[in-house]
Every structure is written in structure tokens, then in C-alpha cells.
CSV table of C-alpha atoms in Angstrom, one decimal:
chain,number,residue,atom,x,y,z
Y,1,UNK,CA,0.0,0.0,0.0
Y,2,UNK,CA,2.9,2.3,0.8
Y,3,UNK,CA,4.4,1.8,-2.7
Y,4,UNK,CA,1.1,2.7,-4.4
Y,5,UNK,CA,0.9,5.9,-2.4
Y,6,UNK,CA,4.5,6.8,-3.2
Y,7,UNK,CA,3.8,6.3,-6.9
Y,8,UNK,CA,0.7,8.4,-6.8
Y,9,UNK,CA,2.5,11.2,-5.0
Y,10,UNK,CA,5.3,11.1,-7.5
Y,11,UNK,CA,2.9,11.5,-10.4
Y,12,UNK,CA,1.2,14.4,-8.8
Y,13,UNK,CA,4.5,16.1,-8.1
Y,14,UNK,CA,5.5,15.6,-11.7
Y,15,UNK,CA,2.2,17.1,-13.0
Y,16,UNK,CA,2.7,20.1,-10.8
Y,17,UNK,CA,6.2,20.6,-12.0
Y,18,UNK,CA,5.1,20.3,-15.7
Y,19,UNK,CA,2.4,22.9,-15.2
Y,20,UNK,CA,4.9,25.3,-13.5
Y,21,UNK,CA,7.2,24.9,-16.5
Y,22,UNK,CA,4.5,25.7,-19.0
Y,23,UNK,CA,3.4,28.8,-17.0
Y,24,UNK,CA,7.1,30.0,-17.0
Y,25,UNK,CA,7.4,29.5,-20.7
Y,26,UNK,CA,4.2,31.4,-21.4
Y,27,UNK,CA,5.3,34.3,-19.1
Y,28,UNK,CA,8.6,34.5,-20.9
Y,29,UNK,CA,6.9,34.8,-24.3
Y,30,UNK,CA,4.4,37.5,-23.3
Y,31,UNK,CA,7.1,39.7,-21.7
Y,32,UNK,CA,8.0,40.9,-25.2
Y,33,UNK,CA,4.6,42.5,-26.1
Y,34,UNK,CA,1.7,40.9,-24.4
Y,35,UNK,CA,1.5,37.8,-26.7
Y,36,UNK,CA,3.7,34.8,-27.2
Y,37,UNK,CA,6.6,35.6,-29.5
Y,38,UNK,CA,6.1,34.7,-33.1
Y,39,UNK,CA,2.3,34.5,-32.9
Y,40,UNK,CA,-0.9,36.7,-32.7
Y,41,UNK,CA,-1.8,40.0,-34.4
Y,42,UNK,CA,1.1,42.4,-34.7
Y,43,UNK,CA,3.8,39.8,-35.1
Y,44,UNK,CA,7.1,39.8,-33.2
Y,45,UNK,CA,7.6,42.7,-30.9
Y,46,UNK,CA,4.1,44.1,-31.6
Y,47,UNK,CA,5.0,47.0,-34.0
Y,48,UNK,CA,1.3,48.1,-33.6
Y,49,UNK,CA,2.0,49.1,-30.0
Y,50,UNK,CA,4.9,51.2,-31.1
Y,51,UNK,CA,2.9,53.1,-33.7
Y,52,UNK,CA,0.2,53.8,-31.1
Y,53,UNK,CA,2.7,55.7,-29.1
Y,54,UNK,CA,3.7,57.9,-32.1
Y,55,UNK,CA,2.2,61.4,-32.4
Y,56,UNK,CA,-1.0,61.7,-34.5
Y,57,UNK,CA,-0.8,64.1,-37.4
Y,58,UNK,CA,-4.1,65.5,-38.7
Y,59,UNK,CA,-4.7,66.5,-42.3
Y,60,UNK,CA,-6.5,69.8,-42.5
Y,61,UNK,CA,-7.2,72.7,-44.9
Y,62,UNK,CA,-6.2,76.2,-43.8
Y,63,UNK,CA,-6.7,79.8,-44.9
Y,64,UNK,CA,-4.3,82.8,-44.5
Y,65,UNK,CA,-6.3,85.8,-43.4
Y,66,UNK,CA,-6.4,88.8,-45.7
Y,67,UNK,CA,-8.6,91.9,-45.8
Y,68,UNK,CA,-11.8,91.3,-47.7
Y,69,UNK,CA,-15.1,92.9,-48.5
Y,70,UNK,CA,-18.1,91.1,-47.2
Y,71,UNK,CA,-21.2,92.4,-49.0
Y,72,UNK,CA,-24.6,92.0,-47.4
Y,73,UNK,CA,-27.7,91.9,-49.7
Y,74,UNK,CA,-31.4,91.3,-49.8
Y,75,UNK,CA,-33.4,89.1,-52.3
Y,76,UNK,CA,-36.9,89.8,-53.4
Y,77,UNK,CA,-39.3,89.6,-56.3
Y,78,UNK,CA,-40.6,92.4,-58.4
Y,79,UNK,CA,-42.6,93.5,-61.5
Y,80,UNK,CA,-41.3,95.6,-64.3
Y,81,UNK,CA,-43.7,98.5,-65.0
Y,82,UNK,CA,-43.7,101.7,-66.9
Y,83,UNK,CA,-42.6,104.9,-65.2
Y,84,UNK,CA,-45.2,107.5,-64.3
Y,85,UNK,CA,-48.1,105.1,-64.5
Y,86,UNK,CA,-51.5,106.7,-64.0
Y,87,UNK,CA,-54.9,104.9,-63.5
Y,88,UNK,CA,-57.8,106.2,-65.5
Y,89,UNK,CA,-61.2,106.5,-63.7
Y,90,UNK,CA,-64.7,107.4,-65.0
Y,91,UNK,CA,-66.4,110.6,-63.9
Y,92,UNK,CA,-69.7,108.8,-63.3
Y,93,UNK,CA,-70.7,105.3,-62.6
Y,94,UNK,CA,-72.5,103.1,-65.1
Y,95,UNK,CA,-71.9,100.3,-67.6
Y,96,UNK,CA,-69.0,100.2,-70.1
Y,97,UNK,CA,-70.6,100.3,-73.5
Y,98,UNK,CA,-67.5,100.8,-75.7
Y,99,UNK,CA,-63.7,100.6,-75.4
Y,100,UNK,CA,-61.6,102.4,-78.0
Y,101,UNK,CA,-58.1,101.1,-77.1
Y,102,UNK,CA,-56.3,97.8,-76.6
Y,103,UNK,CA,-53.4,96.8,-74.4
Y,104,UNK,CA,-50.3,98.4,-75.7
Y,105,UNK,CA,-52.1,101.2,-77.6
Y,106,UNK,CA,-50.3,104.5,-77.7
Y,107,UNK,CA,-52.6,107.4,-76.7
Y,108,UNK,CA,-52.2,111.2,-76.4
Y,109,UNK,CA,-53.7,113.3,-73.7
Y,110,UNK,CA,-57.4,113.9,-74.5
Y,111,UNK,CA,-57.8,110.8,-76.6
Y,112,UNK,CA,-61.1,108.9,-76.1
Y,113,UNK,CA,-60.5,105.7,-74.2
Y,114,UNK,CA,-64.0,104.4,-73.4
Y,115,UNK,CA,-67.7,105.3,-73.0
Y,116,UNK,CA,-69.9,104.8,-69.9
Y,117,UNK,CA,-73.7,104.6,-70.0
Y,118,UNK,CA,-75.0,105.8,-66.6
Y,119,UNK,CA,-78.6,104.9,-67.4
Y,120,UNK,CA,-80.5,102.7,-65.0
Y,121,UNK,CA,-83.9,100.9,-65.6
Y,122,UNK,CA,-86.5,103.6,-66.0
Y,123,UNK,CA,-84.0,106.4,-66.5
Y,124,UNK,CA,-81.9,107.6,-69.4
Y,125,UNK,CA,-78.7,109.6,-69.4
Y,126,UNK,CA,-76.3,110.7,-72.0
Y,127,UNK,CA,-73.2,108.5,-72.7
Y,128,UNK,CA,-70.2,109.7,-70.6
Y,129,UNK,CA,-66.9,109.6,-72.4
Y,130,UNK,CA,-63.6,108.7,-70.6
Y,131,UNK,CA,-60.5,110.5,-71.9
Y,132,UNK,CA,-56.7,109.9,-71.5
Y,133,UNK,CA,-55.3,112.2,-68.8
Y,134,UNK,CA,-51.7,111.9,-70.1
Y,135,UNK,CA,-49.9,110.7,-73.2
Y,136,UNK,CA,-48.4,107.3,-73.1
Y,137,UNK,CA,-49.1,103.6,-73.6
Y,138,UNK,CA,-52.0,101.6,-72.3
Y,139,UNK,CA,-50.3,99.2,-69.9
Y,140,UNK,CA,-53.4,97.7,-68.2
Y,141,UNK,CA,-57.0,97.3,-69.4
Y,142,UNK,CA,-58.6,95.0,-66.9
Y,143,UNK,CA,-62.3,95.5,-67.7
Y,144,UNK,CA,-64.5,94.6,-70.7
Y,145,UNK,CA,-67.6,96.0,-72.4
Y,146,UNK,CA,-70.7,95.3,-70.2
Y,147,UNK,CA,-68.9,95.7,-66.9
Y,148,UNK,CA,-70.5,98.0,-64.3
Y,149,UNK,CA,-68.1,100.5,-62.8
Y,150,UNK,CA,-68.2,103.4,-60.4
Y,151,UNK,CA,-66.0,106.5,-59.9
Y,152,UNK,CA,-63.4,104.4,-57.9
Y,153,UNK,CA,-63.0,101.7,-60.6
Y,154,UNK,CA,-59.9,102.0,-62.7
Y,155,UNK,CA,-60.7,101.5,-66.4
Y,156,UNK,CA,-57.1,101.5,-67.6
Y,157,UNK,CA,-53.5,102.4,-66.8
Y,158,UNK,CA,-51.4,104.6,-68.9
Y,159,UNK,CA,-47.6,104.8,-68.6
Y,160,UNK,CA,-44.4,105.7,-70.4
Y,161,UNK,CA,-42.9,102.3,-71.4
Y,162,UNK,CA,-39.8,104.0,-72.8
Y,163,UNK,CA,-38.8,104.5,-69.1
Y,164,UNK,CA,-39.3,101.3,-67.2
Y,165,UNK,CA,-39.0,100.7,-63.5
Y,166,UNK,CA,-39.3,97.8,-61.1
Y,167,UNK,CA,-41.7,97.8,-58.2
Y,168,UNK,CA,-40.8,95.5,-55.2
Y,169,UNK,CA,-41.8,95.0,-51.6
Y,170,UNK,CA,-39.3,94.7,-48.7
Y,171,UNK,CA,-40.3,93.1,-45.4
Y,172,UNK,CA,-40.5,95.5,-42.4
Y,173,UNK,CA,-37.6,93.7,-40.7
Y,174,UNK,CA,-35.2,94.8,-43.5
Y,175,UNK,CA,-36.3,98.4,-44.2
Y,176,UNK,CA,-33.6,100.0,-42.0
Y,177,UNK,CA,-31.0,99.5,-44.7
Y,178,UNK,CA,-33.1,101.0,-47.5
Y,179,UNK,CA,-32.0,104.2,-49.2
Y,180,UNK,CA,-31.9,105.7,-52.7
Y,181,UNK,CA,-29.0,104.7,-54.8
Y,182,UNK,CA,-28.5,101.2,-53.6
Y,183,UNK,CA,-27.3,98.9,-56.4
Y,184,UNK,CA,-29.0,95.8,-57.6
Y,185,UNK,CA,-28.7,92.9,-60.0
Y,186,UNK,CA,-32.0,92.0,-61.7
Y,187,UNK,CA,-32.7,88.7,-63.4
Y,188,UNK,CA,-35.7,88.1,-65.7
Y,189,UNK,CA,-37.5,84.8,-66.3
Y,190,UNK,CA,-37.2,85.4,-70.1
Y,191,UNK,CA,-33.4,85.7,-69.9
Y,192,UNK,CA,-32.3,83.3,-67.3
Y,193,UNK,CA,-28.5,83.5,-67.9
Y,194,UNK,CA,-28.3,87.3,-67.8
Y,195,UNK,CA,-28.5,90.0,-65.2
Y,196,UNK,CA,-29.4,93.6,-65.6
Y,197,UNK,CA,-28.0,96.4,-63.4
Y,198,UNK,CA,-30.4,98.7,-61.6
Y,199,UNK,CA,-30.5,101.1,-58.7
Y,200,UNK,CA,-33.1,102.3,-56.1
Y,201,UNK,CA,-34.8,105.5,-57.2
Y,202,UNK,CA,-37.6,105.8,-54.6
Y,203,UNK,CA,-38.4,104.3,-51.2
Y,204,UNK,CA,-42.0,104.6,-49.9
Y,205,UNK,CA,-42.3,106.5,-46.6
Y,206,UNK,CA,-45.1,104.1,-45.6
Y,207,UNK,CA,-45.2,100.5,-44.3
Y,208,UNK,CA,-48.3,98.7,-45.4
Y,209,UNK,CA,-50.3,97.6,-42.3
Y,210,UNK,CA,-51.5,94.4,-43.9
Y,211,UNK,CA,-48.5,93.0,-45.6
Y,212,UNK,CA,-45.9,94.7,-43.3
Y,213,UNK,CA,-43.8,95.6,-46.3
Y,214,UNK,CA,-42.5,98.8,-47.8
Y,215,UNK,CA,-42.5,99.5,-51.5
Y,216,UNK,CA,-39.3,100.4,-53.4
Y,217,UNK,CA,-38.8,101.4,-57.0
Y,218,UNK,CA,-35.7,100.6,-59.1
Y,219,UNK,CA,-34.6,102.0,-62.4
Y,220,UNK,CA,-32.5,100.1,-64.9
Y,221,UNK,CA,-29.0,101.6,-65.4
Y,222,UNK,CA,-29.4,101.3,-69.2
Y,223,UNK,CA,-32.2,100.9,-71.7
Y,224,UNK,CA,-32.7,97.5,-73.2
Y,225,UNK,CA,-35.4,96.8,-75.8
Y,226,UNK,CA,-35.7,93.2,-74.5
Y,227,UNK,CA,-37.2,94.4,-71.2
Y,228,UNK,CA,-40.9,94.8,-71.3
Y,229,UNK,CA,-43.4,96.2,-68.8
Y,230,UNK,CA,-45.2,93.4,-67.0
Y,231,UNK,CA,-42.1,91.1,-66.7
Y,232,UNK,CA,-41.5,89.2,-63.5
Y,233,UNK,CA,-38.1,89.9,-62.0
Y,234,UNK,CA,-35.8,88.6,-59.2
Y,235,UNK,CA,-33.8,91.2,-57.4
Y,236,UNK,CA,-30.5,91.0,-55.5
Y,237,UNK,CA,-30.3,94.3,-53.7
Y,238,UNK,CA,-26.8,95.1,-52.3
Y,239,UNK,CA,-27.0,96.9,-48.9
Y,240,UNK,CA,-24.1,97.2,-46.5
Y,241,UNK,CA,-20.5,96.4,-47.5
Y,242,UNK,CA,-18.0,95.5,-44.7
Y,243,UNK,CA,-14.7,96.8,-46.0
Y,244,UNK,CA,-11.3,95.4,-44.9
Y,245,UNK,CA,-13.0,92.6,-43.0
Y,246,UNK,CA,-11.5,89.4,-41.7
Y,247,UNK,CA,-13.7,86.6,-43.2
Y,248,UNK,CA,-13.6,82.9,-42.7
Y,249,UNK,CA,-16.0,80.0,-43.6
Y,250,UNK,CA,-18.7,79.7,-41.0
Y,251,UNK,CA,-17.9,75.9,-40.8
Y,252,UNK,CA,-14.5,76.7,-39.4
Y,253,UNK,CA,-16.0,78.1,-36.3
Y,254,UNK,CA,-16.8,75.8,-33.4
Y,255,UNK,CA,-18.8,76.6,-30.3
Y,256,UNK,CA,-18.6,75.3,-26.7
Y,257,UNK,CA,-20.5,76.7,-23.7
Y,258,UNK,CA,-21.7,79.6,-25.8
Y,259,UNK,CA,-18.2,80.7,-26.8
Y,260,UNK,CA,-17.1,80.6,-30.4
Y,261,UNK,CA,-13.5,79.6,-31.2
Y,262,UNK,CA,-11.2,78.6,-34.1
Y,263,UNK,CA,-7.9,76.7,-34.4
Y,264,UNK,CA,-5.0,79.0,-35.3
Y,265,UNK,CA,-1.9,77.4,-36.9
Y,266,UNK,CA,1.4,78.0,-35.2
Y,267,UNK,CA,4.9,78.1,-36.7
Y,268,UNK,CA,5.6,74.5,-35.5
Y,269,UNK,CA,2.6,73.1,-37.4
Y,270,UNK,CA,0.5,72.7,-34.2
Y,271,UNK,CA,-2.8,74.4,-33.5
Y,272,UNK,CA,-3.9,76.6,-30.7
Y,273,UNK,CA,-7.5,77.4,-29.6
Y,274,UNK,CA,-8.5,81.1,-30.1
Y,275,UNK,CA,-11.8,82.6,-29.0
Y,276,UNK,CA,-13.4,84.9,-31.5
Y,277,UNK,CA,-16.3,87.3,-31.8
Y,278,UNK,CA,-18.5,86.8,-34.8
Y,279,UNK,CA,-20.1,89.5,-37.1
Y,280,UNK,CA,-22.5,89.1,-40.0
Y,281,UNK,CA,-22.9,85.8,-41.8
Y,282,UNK,CA,-23.3,86.0,-45.6
Y,283,UNK,CA,-23.6,82.9,-47.8
Y,284,UNK,CA,-21.6,80.7,-45.4
Y,285,UNK,CA,-18.9,83.2,-44.8
Y,286,UNK,CA,-18.7,85.0,-41.4
Y,287,UNK,CA,-17.0,88.2,-40.4
Y,288,UNK,CA,-14.6,88.0,-37.4
Y,289,UNK,CA,-14.9,91.2,-35.3
Y,290,UNK,CA,-12.2,90.3,-32.8
Y,291,UNK,CA,-9.8,87.4,-31.9
Y,292,UNK,CA,-7.9,87.1,-35.1
Y,293,UNK,CA,-5.4,89.3,-37.0
Y,294,UNK,CA,-4.5,89.7,-40.7
Y,295,UNK,CA,-1.7,87.3,-41.8
Y,296,UNK,CA,-2.6,84.6,-39.3
Y,297,UNK,CA,-3.5,81.1,-40.6
Y,298,UNK,CA,-6.6,79.2,-39.4
Y,299,UNK,CA,-7.9,75.7,-39.9
Y,300,UNK,CA,-11.0,75.8,-42.1
Y,301,UNK,CA,-11.6,72.1,-42.7
Y,302,UNK,CA,-10.9,69.1,-40.5
Y,303,UNK,CA,-11.4,70.8,-37.2
Y,304,UNK,CA,-13.6,68.1,-35.6
Y,305,UNK,CA,-10.7,65.9,-34.7
Y,306,UNK,CA,-8.4,68.6,-33.4
Y,307,UNK,CA,-7.5,69.7,-29.9
Y,308,UNK,CA,-5.1,72.2,-28.3
Y,309,UNK,CA,-1.6,71.5,-29.4
Y,310,UNK,CA,-2.5,68.9,-32.1
Y,311,UNK,CA,0.0,68.4,-34.9
Y,312,UNK,CA,-1.3,69.1,-38.4
Y,313,UNK,CA,-0.4,68.6,-42.1
Y,314,UNK,CA,-1.9,71.1,-44.6
Y,315,UNK,CA,-3.5,69.6,-47.7
Y,316,UNK,CA,-5.0,71.3,-50.8
């Protein structure tokens, strides 16, 4: 019985010694990089661990700050109309019995435009003529024969189509920048690839209580036979110009805790956080009122992965 116990004990001791040897071998292999040498991801010496300790370099786009002009503008729609347009009203109410002009007719002051019959059932009155109060072109003729009118009903409009203007409405929130002389680019539906220069010649002194807008009138800088009264126009009205401004893309500005900041590039190709004060934003470009100086370089793309002191590489 003693011999069997000795054999069993010897076997157990051998197993324990074998396990200890295996553990020692594994420990020796992992001491070179966390995995047995010659096996596992990264290979011998784990070069991946070495690269993780290297400094990260971020690829970014930058902009060197120069003095620029940031031009504010308003956009609106308008209608081309003849200058000095006058509406024509009858002297007495009744029914239109005859119209002597058509849309586009040229008339002289005193020409007969239409006739009104003021008669009512059971009564008879003489026909009342309607004359042109000025010379010009018939630019509107909204009513037809048989229509009943009164003294406040406009029978026609007469204007000078040789001198065209544009009438537009500006929302009340924008009227503070309106003044005579403001320049504008006008595009017309009929000529999509062209723009026509114009300028403001009159600003209404009244804000409409219903539409909350103010009327403005613009004149074309030069005559063009292609432009006709009644055309629909789109207007880009240039208002305030910010001269010698520092301007950067709005996407280059980041915000944290209500404070706007950008990344400024230093001489050693690292970046530094700089708080800035923003001005107007026009078409994705924002004016910097304070915090930056001309000649400095800022990161304008690739900012999301940056932090104070990050190393960068500039790309086109």
C-alpha cells in the first residue's frame, strides 16, 4: 500500500512541475509584447503598439487671413412696370358700352378711351366719355364691355414704357437699410442667364399695415429693348458692405459653452484654440470682429478631430 501511495504522490508532483514549467514558458513569451513571440496579431515585438505611441498628425485645410469685402444683400421679387403710371377713372358710374383702345395702344392726352352709360332701368342719361389724362401707352386694361363701374373703378392704366422701373416690396424687418442709390442685380425669367443692373430711385415712406412691407422702386441703369413692362423679376439688392473685413468660412467656427472659437496654426505646425467674436454671416462666410489678425492662418476644414496642441499637415 505504501508503494502505491508513493507512486501516486510522485505522479502528482510531476504534473505540478510540468504545469509550472508551462506557465514559466508562457510568461517568458508574453514579456515581449503581451502575446507569445512569433504568434498573434502584430507579429514579433508588436509594432502596432509602437505606432500607437507615435504622435498623430491631422490632415487639414487652412486659410491665411487677408482683408476682404463682405457684401450684405437682400433678395426679393418684383414686377417691371412703366414709369409715371396713371390709373384712369370714369367721372360717373355706369356700364362700359365701348372701349376704343387695346393693351399696348399709344394714346395722347385727351384721346377717347371708353364710353360709360350711366342709365338705369326707368331712366336715361347721355353717354359719358372717358379721356386719357396723359400721353403714353395703355399698360393695363382690366375691364371689358358690359362691366359695371363706379368712380373708384380703374378702367385702364397709362404709362411711359420708354422708361421702365421695377416695383418690389421689402419686409419690415429689413427696411432699416433701404435708401436711394442702392445697387441691384436683376434677373428676368425670359433671360435666365443674364443679369441687368439697376438702382433704387424711390423708397416709400409708408409701411403697409396688412403685408408689413415697404414699396421700393428701381430704375435700370441702361435701356434694353428686350425688357418689357409686366415682366417678372428677381432682385438681388446690395445693402451694407463691410470693408477690410476678416472673413472665414462659418464651418471653421466651433462653439462650446456659448463661446465661439477657431484653431490657429502656429509656426511649429501645431494648432492653438482662439476665442473669436462673430459678425455678419453672408452665404456661409462670417466676419470676425475680434480674436484674429491679418496674416494669421486658421484651420477651415478638418477641425472636428483637433484639440489644443494637435499636430497638423496642410492639404490642398
